[in-house]
CSV table of C-alpha atoms in Angstrom, one decimal:
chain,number,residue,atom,x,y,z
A,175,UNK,CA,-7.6,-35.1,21.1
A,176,UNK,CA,-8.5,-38.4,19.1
A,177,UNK,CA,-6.2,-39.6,16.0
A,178,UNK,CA,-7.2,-42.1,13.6
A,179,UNK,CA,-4.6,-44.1,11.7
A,180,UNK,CA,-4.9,-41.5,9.4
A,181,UNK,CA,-6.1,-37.8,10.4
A,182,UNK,CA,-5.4,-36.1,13.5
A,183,UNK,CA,-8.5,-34.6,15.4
A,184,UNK,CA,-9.8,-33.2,18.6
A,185,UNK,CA,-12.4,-35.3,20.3
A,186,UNK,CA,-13.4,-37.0,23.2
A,187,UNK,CA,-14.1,-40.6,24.1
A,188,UNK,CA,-16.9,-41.7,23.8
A,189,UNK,CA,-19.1,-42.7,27.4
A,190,UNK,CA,-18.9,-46.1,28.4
A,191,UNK,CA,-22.8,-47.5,28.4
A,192,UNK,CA,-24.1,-49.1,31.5
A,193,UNK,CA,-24.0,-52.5,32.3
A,194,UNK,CA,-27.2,-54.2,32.9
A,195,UNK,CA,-25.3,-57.7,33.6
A,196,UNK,CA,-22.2,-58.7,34.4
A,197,UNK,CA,-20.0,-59.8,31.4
A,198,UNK,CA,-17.9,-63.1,31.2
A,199,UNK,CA,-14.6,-61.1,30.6
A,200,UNK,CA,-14.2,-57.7,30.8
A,201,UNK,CA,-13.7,-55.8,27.5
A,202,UNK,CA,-9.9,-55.3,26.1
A,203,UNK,CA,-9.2,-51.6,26.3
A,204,UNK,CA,-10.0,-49.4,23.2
A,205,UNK,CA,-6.6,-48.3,21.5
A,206,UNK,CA,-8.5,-46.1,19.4
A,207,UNK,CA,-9.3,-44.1,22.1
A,208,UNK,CA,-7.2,-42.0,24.7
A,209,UNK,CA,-9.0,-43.8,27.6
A,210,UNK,CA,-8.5,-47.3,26.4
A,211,UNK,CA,-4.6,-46.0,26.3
A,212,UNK,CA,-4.6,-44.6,29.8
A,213,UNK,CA,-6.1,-48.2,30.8
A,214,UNK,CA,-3.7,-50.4,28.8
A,215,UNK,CA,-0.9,-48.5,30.1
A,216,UNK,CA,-1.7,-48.7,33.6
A,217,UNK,CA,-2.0,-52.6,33.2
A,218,UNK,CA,0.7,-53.1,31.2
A,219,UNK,CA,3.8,-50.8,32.3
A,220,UNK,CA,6.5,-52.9,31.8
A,221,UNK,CA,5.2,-53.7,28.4
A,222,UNK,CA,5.7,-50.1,27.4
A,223,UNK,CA,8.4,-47.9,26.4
A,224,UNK,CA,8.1,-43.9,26.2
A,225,UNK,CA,10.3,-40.3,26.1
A,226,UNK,CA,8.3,-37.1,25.3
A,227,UNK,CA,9.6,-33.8,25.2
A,228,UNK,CA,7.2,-31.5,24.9
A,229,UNK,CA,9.5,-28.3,23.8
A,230,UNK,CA,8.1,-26.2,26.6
A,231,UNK,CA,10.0,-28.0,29.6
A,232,UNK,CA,7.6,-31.1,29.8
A,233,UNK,CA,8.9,-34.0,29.7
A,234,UNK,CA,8.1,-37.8,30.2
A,235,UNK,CA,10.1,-40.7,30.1
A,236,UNK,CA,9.4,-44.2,31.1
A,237,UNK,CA,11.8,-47.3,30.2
A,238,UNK,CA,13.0,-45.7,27.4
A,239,UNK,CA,16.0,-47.1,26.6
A,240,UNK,CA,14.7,-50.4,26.6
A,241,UNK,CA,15.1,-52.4,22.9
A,242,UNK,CA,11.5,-53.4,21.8
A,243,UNK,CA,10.1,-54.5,18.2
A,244,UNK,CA,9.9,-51.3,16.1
A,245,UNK,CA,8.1,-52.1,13.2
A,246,UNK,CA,7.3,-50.1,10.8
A,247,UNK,CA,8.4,-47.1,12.8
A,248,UNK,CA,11.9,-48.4,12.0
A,249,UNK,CA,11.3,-46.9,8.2
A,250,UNK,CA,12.2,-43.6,9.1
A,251,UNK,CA,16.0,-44.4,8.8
A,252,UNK,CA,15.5,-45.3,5.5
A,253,UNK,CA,14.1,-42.4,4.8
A,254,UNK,CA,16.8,-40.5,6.2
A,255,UNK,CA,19.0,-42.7,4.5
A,256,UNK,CA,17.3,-41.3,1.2
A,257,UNK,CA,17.4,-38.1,2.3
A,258,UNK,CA,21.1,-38.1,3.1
A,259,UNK,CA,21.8,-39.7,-0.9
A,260,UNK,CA,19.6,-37.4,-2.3
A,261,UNK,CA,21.5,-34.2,-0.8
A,262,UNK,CA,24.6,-35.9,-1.7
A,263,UNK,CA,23.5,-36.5,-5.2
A,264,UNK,CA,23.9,-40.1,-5.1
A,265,UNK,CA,19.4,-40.5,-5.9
A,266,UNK,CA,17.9,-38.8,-7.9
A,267,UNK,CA,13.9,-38.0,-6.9
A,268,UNK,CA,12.7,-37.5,-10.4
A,269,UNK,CA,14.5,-41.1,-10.9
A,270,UNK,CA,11.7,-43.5,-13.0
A,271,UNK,CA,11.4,-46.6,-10.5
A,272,UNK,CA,10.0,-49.6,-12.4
A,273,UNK,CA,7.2,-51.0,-10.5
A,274,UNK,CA,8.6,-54.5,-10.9
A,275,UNK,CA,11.4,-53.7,-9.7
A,276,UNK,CA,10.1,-52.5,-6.7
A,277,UNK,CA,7.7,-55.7,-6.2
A,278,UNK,CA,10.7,-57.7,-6.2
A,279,UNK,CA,11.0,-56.9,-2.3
A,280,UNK,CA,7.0,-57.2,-1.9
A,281,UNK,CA,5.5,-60.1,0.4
A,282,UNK,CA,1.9,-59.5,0.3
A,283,UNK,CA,1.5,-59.6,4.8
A,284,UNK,CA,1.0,-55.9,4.7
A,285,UNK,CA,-2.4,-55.6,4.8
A,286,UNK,CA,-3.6,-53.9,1.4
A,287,UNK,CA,-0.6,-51.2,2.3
A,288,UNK,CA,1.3,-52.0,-1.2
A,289,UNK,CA,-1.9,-52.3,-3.5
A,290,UNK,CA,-3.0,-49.4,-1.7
A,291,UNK,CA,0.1,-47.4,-2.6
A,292,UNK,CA,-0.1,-48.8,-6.2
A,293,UNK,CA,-3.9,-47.3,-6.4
A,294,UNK,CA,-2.8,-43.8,-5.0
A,295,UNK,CA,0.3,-43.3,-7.8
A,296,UNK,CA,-2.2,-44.5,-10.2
A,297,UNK,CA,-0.9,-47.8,-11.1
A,298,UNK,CA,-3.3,-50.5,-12.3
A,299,UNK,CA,-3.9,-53.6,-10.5
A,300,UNK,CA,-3.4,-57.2,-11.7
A,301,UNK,CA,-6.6,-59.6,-11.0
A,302,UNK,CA,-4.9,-60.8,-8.0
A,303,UNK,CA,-5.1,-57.4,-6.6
A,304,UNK,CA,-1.5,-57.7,-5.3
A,305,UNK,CA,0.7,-56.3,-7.7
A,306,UNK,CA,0.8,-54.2,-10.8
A,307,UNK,CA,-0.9,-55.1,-13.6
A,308,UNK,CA,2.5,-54.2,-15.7
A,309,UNK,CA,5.6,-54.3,-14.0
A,310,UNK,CA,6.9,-52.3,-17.0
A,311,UNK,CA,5.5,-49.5,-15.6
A,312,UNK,CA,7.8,-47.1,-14.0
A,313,UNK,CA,6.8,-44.4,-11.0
A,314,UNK,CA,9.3,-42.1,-9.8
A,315,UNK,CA,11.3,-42.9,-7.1
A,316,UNK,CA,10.4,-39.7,-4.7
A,317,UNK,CA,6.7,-41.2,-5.2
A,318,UNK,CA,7.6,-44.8,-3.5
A,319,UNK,CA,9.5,-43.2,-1.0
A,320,UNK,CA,5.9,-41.1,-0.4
A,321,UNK,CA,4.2,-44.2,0.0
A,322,UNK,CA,6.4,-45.9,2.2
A,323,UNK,CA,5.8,-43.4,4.8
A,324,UNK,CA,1.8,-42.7,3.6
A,325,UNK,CA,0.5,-46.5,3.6
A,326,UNK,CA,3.7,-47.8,5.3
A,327,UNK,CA,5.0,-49.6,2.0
A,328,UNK,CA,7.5,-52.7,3.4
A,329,UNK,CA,8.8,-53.4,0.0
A,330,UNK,CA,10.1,-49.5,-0.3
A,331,UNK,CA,12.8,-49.5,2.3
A,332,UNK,CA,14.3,-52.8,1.3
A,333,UNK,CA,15.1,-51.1,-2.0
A,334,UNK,CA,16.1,-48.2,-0.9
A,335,UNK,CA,18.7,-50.4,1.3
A,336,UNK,CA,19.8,-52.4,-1.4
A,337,UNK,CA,20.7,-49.9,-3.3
A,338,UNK,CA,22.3,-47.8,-0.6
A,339,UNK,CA,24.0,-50.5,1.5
A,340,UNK,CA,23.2,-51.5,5.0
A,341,UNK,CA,25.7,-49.0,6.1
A,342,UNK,CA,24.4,-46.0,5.0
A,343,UNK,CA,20.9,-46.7,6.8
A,344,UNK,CA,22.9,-47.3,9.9
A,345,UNK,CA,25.0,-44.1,9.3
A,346,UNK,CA,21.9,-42.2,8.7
A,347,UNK,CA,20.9,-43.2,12.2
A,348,UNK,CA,24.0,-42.5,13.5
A,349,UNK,CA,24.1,-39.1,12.1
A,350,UNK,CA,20.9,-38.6,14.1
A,351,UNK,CA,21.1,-39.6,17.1
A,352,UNK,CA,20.3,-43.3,16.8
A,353,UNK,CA,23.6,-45.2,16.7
A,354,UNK,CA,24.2,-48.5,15.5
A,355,UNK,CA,20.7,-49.1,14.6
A,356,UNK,CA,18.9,-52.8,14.0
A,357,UNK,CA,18.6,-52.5,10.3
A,358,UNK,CA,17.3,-55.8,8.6
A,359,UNK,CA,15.3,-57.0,5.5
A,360,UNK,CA,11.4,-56.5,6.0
A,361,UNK,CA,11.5,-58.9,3.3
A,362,UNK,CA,13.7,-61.6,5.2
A,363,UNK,CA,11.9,-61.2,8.3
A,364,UNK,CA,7.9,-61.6,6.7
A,365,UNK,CA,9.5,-64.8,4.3
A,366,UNK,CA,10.5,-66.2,7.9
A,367,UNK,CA,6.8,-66.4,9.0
A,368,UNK,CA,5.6,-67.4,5.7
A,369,UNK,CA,7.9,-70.0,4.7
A,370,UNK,CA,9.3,-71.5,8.5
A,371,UNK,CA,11.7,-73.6,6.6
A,372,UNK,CA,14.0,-70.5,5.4
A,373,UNK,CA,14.1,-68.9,8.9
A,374,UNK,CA,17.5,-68.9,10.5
A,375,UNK,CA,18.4,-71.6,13.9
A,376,UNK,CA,16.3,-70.2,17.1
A,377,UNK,CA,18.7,-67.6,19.2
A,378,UNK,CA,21.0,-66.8,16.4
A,379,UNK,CA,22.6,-63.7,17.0
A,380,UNK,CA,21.1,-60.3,15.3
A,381,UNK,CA,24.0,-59.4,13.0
A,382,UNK,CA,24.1,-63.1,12.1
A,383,UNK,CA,20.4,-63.0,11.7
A,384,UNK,CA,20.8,-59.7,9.7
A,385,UNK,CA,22.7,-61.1,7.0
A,386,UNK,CA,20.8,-64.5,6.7
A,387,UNK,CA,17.8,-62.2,5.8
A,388,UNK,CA,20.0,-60.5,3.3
A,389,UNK,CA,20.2,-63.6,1.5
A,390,UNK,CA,17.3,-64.9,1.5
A,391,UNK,CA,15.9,-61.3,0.0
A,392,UNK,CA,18.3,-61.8,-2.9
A,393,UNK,CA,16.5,-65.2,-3.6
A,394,UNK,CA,13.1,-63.6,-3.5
A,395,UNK,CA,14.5,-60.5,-5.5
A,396,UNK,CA,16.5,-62.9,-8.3
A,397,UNK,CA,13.9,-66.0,-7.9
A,398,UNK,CA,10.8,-66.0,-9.7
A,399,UNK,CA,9.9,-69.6,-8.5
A,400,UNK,CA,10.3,-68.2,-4.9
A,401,UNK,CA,8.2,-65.3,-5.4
A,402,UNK,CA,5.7,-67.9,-6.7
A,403,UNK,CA,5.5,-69.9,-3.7
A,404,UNK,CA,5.3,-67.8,-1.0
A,405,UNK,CA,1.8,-66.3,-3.0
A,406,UNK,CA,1.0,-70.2,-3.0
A,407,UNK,CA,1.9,-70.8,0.6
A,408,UNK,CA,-0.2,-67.1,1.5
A,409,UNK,CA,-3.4,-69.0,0.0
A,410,UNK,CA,-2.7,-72.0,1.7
A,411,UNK,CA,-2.6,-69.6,5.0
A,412,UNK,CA,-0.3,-68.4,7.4
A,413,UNK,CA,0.5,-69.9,11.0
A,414,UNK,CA,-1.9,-68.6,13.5
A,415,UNK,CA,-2.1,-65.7,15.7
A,416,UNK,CA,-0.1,-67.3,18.3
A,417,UNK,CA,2.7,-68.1,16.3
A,418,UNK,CA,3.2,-64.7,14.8
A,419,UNK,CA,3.2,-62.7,18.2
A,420,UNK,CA,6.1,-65.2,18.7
A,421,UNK,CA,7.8,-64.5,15.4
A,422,UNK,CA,7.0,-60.8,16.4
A,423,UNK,CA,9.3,-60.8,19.1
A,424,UNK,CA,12.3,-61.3,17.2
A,425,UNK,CA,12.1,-58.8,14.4
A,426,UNK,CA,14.0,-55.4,14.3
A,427,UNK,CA,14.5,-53.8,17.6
A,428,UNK,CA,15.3,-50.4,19.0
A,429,UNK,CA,14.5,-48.0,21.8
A,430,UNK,CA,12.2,-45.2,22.3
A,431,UNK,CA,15.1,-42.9,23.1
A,432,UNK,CA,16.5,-43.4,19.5
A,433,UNK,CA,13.2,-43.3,17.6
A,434,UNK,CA,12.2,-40.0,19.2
A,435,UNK,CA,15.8,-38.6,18.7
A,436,UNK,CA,15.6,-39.5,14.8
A,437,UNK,CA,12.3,-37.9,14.5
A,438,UNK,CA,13.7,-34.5,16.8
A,439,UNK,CA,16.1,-34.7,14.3
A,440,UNK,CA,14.6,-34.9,11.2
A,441,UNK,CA,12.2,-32.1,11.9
A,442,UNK,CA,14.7,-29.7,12.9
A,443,UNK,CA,16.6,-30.1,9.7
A,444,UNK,CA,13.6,-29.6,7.7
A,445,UNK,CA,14.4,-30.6,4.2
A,446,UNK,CA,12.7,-33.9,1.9
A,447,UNK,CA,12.9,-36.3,5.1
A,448,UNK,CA,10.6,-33.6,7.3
A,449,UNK,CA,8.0,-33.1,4.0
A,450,UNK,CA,7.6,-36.9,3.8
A,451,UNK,CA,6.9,-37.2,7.5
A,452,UNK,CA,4.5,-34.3,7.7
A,453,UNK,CA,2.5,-35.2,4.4
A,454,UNK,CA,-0.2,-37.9,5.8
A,455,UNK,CA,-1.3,-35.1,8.3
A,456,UNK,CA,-1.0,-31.3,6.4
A,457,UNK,CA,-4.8,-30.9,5.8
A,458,UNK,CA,-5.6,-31.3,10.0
A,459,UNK,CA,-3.5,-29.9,12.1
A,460,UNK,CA,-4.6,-28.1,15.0
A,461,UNK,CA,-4.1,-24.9,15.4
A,462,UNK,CA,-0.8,-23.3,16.4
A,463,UNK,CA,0.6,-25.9,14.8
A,464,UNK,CA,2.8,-25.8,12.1
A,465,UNK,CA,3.5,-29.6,11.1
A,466,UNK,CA,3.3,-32.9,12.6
A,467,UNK,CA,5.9,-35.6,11.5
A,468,UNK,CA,4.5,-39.3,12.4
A,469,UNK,CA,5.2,-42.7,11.3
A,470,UNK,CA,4.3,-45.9,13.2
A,471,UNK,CA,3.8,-49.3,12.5
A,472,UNK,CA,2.3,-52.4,14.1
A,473,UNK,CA,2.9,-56.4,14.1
A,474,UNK,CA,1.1,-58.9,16.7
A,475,UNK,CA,1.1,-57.9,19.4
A,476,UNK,CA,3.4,-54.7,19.0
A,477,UNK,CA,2.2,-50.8,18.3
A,478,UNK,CA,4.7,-48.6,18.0
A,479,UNK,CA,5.1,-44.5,17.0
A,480,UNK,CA,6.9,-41.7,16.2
A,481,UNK,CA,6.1,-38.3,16.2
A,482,UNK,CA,7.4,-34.4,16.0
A,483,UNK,CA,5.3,-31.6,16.4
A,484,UNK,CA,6.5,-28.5,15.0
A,485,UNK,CA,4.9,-24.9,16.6
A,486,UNK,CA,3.8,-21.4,15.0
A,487,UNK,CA,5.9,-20.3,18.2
A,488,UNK,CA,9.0,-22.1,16.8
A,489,UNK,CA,9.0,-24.8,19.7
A,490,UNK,CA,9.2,-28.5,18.6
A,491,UNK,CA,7.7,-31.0,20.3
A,492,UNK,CA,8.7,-34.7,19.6
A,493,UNK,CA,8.6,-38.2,21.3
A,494,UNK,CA,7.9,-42.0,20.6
A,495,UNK,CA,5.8,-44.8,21.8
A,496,UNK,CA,6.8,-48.8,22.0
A,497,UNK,CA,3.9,-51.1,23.1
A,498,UNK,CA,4.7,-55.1,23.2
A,499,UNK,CA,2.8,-57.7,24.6
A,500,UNK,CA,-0.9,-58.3,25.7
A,501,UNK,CA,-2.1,-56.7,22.0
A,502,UNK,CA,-5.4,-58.9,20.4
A,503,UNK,CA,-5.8,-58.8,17.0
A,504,UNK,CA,-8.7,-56.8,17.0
A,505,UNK,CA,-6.7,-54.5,19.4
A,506,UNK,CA,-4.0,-54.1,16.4
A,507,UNK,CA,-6.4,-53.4,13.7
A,508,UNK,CA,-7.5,-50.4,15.5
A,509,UNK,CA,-5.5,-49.0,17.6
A,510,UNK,CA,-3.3,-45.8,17.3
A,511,UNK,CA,-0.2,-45.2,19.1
A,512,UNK,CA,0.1,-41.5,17.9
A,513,UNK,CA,-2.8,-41.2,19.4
A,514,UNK,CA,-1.5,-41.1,22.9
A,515,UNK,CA,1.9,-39.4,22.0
A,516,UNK,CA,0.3,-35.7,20.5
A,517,UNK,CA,-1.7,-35.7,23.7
A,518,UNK,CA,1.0,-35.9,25.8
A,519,UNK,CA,3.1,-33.6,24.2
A,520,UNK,CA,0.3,-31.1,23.5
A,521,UNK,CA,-2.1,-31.5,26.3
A,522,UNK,CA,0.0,-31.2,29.9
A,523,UNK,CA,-3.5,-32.5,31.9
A,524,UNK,CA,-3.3,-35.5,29.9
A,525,UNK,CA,0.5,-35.6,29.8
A,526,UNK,CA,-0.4,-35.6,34.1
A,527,UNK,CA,-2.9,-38.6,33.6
A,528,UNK,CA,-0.1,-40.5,31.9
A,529,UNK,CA,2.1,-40.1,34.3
A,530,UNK,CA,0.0,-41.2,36.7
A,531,UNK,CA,-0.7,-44.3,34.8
A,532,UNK,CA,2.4,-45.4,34.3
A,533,UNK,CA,3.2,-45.0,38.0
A,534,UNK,CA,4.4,-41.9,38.6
């Protein structure tokens, strides 16, 4: 089974071609494929973090309580943050967003993901292609919470936690298995790459950390000059590839015991959490197979993934994937760290050959 950043569908690698001479430096694995997984993983086991459970009595767990960099996959406690206010009654779905608003919290690192999300609710560019064209116009609030989990949207869950509070992303954690969870501005965190000079002192503790990026994304959200200048310092161009798999390192942090326990979670209860997860993958699902909830994320040198899989037979797969470290560039435009958990949970030869590659 093969999955593409966006679709899910079963395939094999493709044969490796012969080599008529022998290269400089052998080829990075493939993280596209579930080969170039199995050979990343076996070279690379203490730079990854796993716990599958298949719902059938398999099961597969390797260093997973260890804290790595979550990226995006982090998102999914703001989304049951927003699921939790909006059975509450405290949002309001049909609520009209305005897009302005919502840009306020938008640092253009995300490759294309927030003009992409602008084009899919039907929102016209400006020239810059960055932002709306009119940040009078207003989109509904379930919609940005759509694309937050669709294109992975980094301004999205910075306003849903500003309007919630801190707190009630952590409780929302809590509530599902993930306590006391490393909930920071993605705001704050990409200003601290772009603009080195706002970033806090080297070593500074996280909830210390935590609240200096709070206040810096209040200066970006109440400061138009700021906004201004970190689109100027974006042209000027960003430190190198070195220096962001350094920055990388010190983002948001959790385990792969407490992603795959939100996810388990989320899809049992069902609800508008579960039908945001499963919506990037409805129209291919294999069959048997009733939904898949996924929602992963990537920064240098880190791919990460979470992933439910619910069954015809009423069984419910679910699991998550951490990789950190020896990740090219090329390697993170590409790869696909579902990829690797749906064969596992749904493919027990494969789920073998893992096993084996990570040493077991």
């Amino acid at each position: 089974m093969s999955l593409s950043r966006r679709s899910l569908l079963v395939a094999a690698g493709a044969a490796a071609p012969l080599l008529l001479a022998r290269p400089a430096l052998a080829a990075p694995p493939d993280l596209s494929t579930p080969e170039g997984w199995l050979s990343w993983i076996s070279a690379h086991r203490a730079g990854l973090s796993l716990r599958l459970d298949d719902g059938r009595g398999g099961r597969l767990s390797h260093r997973a309580d260890v804290a790595r960099p979550l990226a995006s996959a982090v998102k999914v406690l703001h989304l049951a943050a927003y699921a939790d206010a909006v059975a509450a009654g405290r949002l309001d779905p049909r609520e009209q967003v305005r897009v302005g608003d919502w840009e306020r919290y938008y640092v253009p690192t995300d490759g294309g993901a927030h003009p992409a999300a602008l084009r899919h609710l039907g929102v016209p560019l400006a020239e810059t292609g960055l932002h709306a064209a009119d940040p009078e116009q207003r989109v509904a609030l379930d919609d940005v919470v759509a694309v937050m989990i669709l294109f992975s949207d980094s301004a999205a869950p910075d306003l849903l936690r500003d309007r919630l509070g801190a707190e009630a992303v952590i409780a929302a954690g809590a509530a599902r298995g993930w306590p006391e969870a490393d909930v920071r501005s993605l705001c704050a965190e990409y200003l601290f790459v772009v603009l080195p000079e706002t970033a806090p002192p080297a070593g500074l503790p996280v909830p210390a950390r935590r609240e200096w990026g709070f206040a810096l994304e209040r200066r970006h959200r109440d400061e138009p000059a700021l906004r201004q200048e970190v689109l100027r310092r974006l042209q000027a161009g960003v430190p190198g590839y070195p220096a962001q798999l350094a920055w990388a390192s010190t983002t948001a942090a959790g385990s792969a015991d407490r992603l795959a326990a939100a996810h388990r979670a989320l899809s049992a209860e069902g609800g508008i959490a579960r039908t945001h997860l499963e919506r990037p993958l409805a129209g291919s699902l294999p069959p048997g197979v009733s939904g898949i909830g996924i929602k992963g994320g990537s920064l240098p040198g880190v791919l990460t993934s979470g992933i439910s899989v619910r069954r015809a037979d009423g069984t419910l797969g679910w699991g998550a994937l951490l990789a950190h470290g020896d990740i090219s560039a090329e390697q993170l435009s590409t790869g696909d760290p579902g990829l690797p958990l749906l064969l596992a949970i749904e493919d027990p030869g494969w789920r073998d050959r893992l096993a084996t590659a990570l040493g077991g």
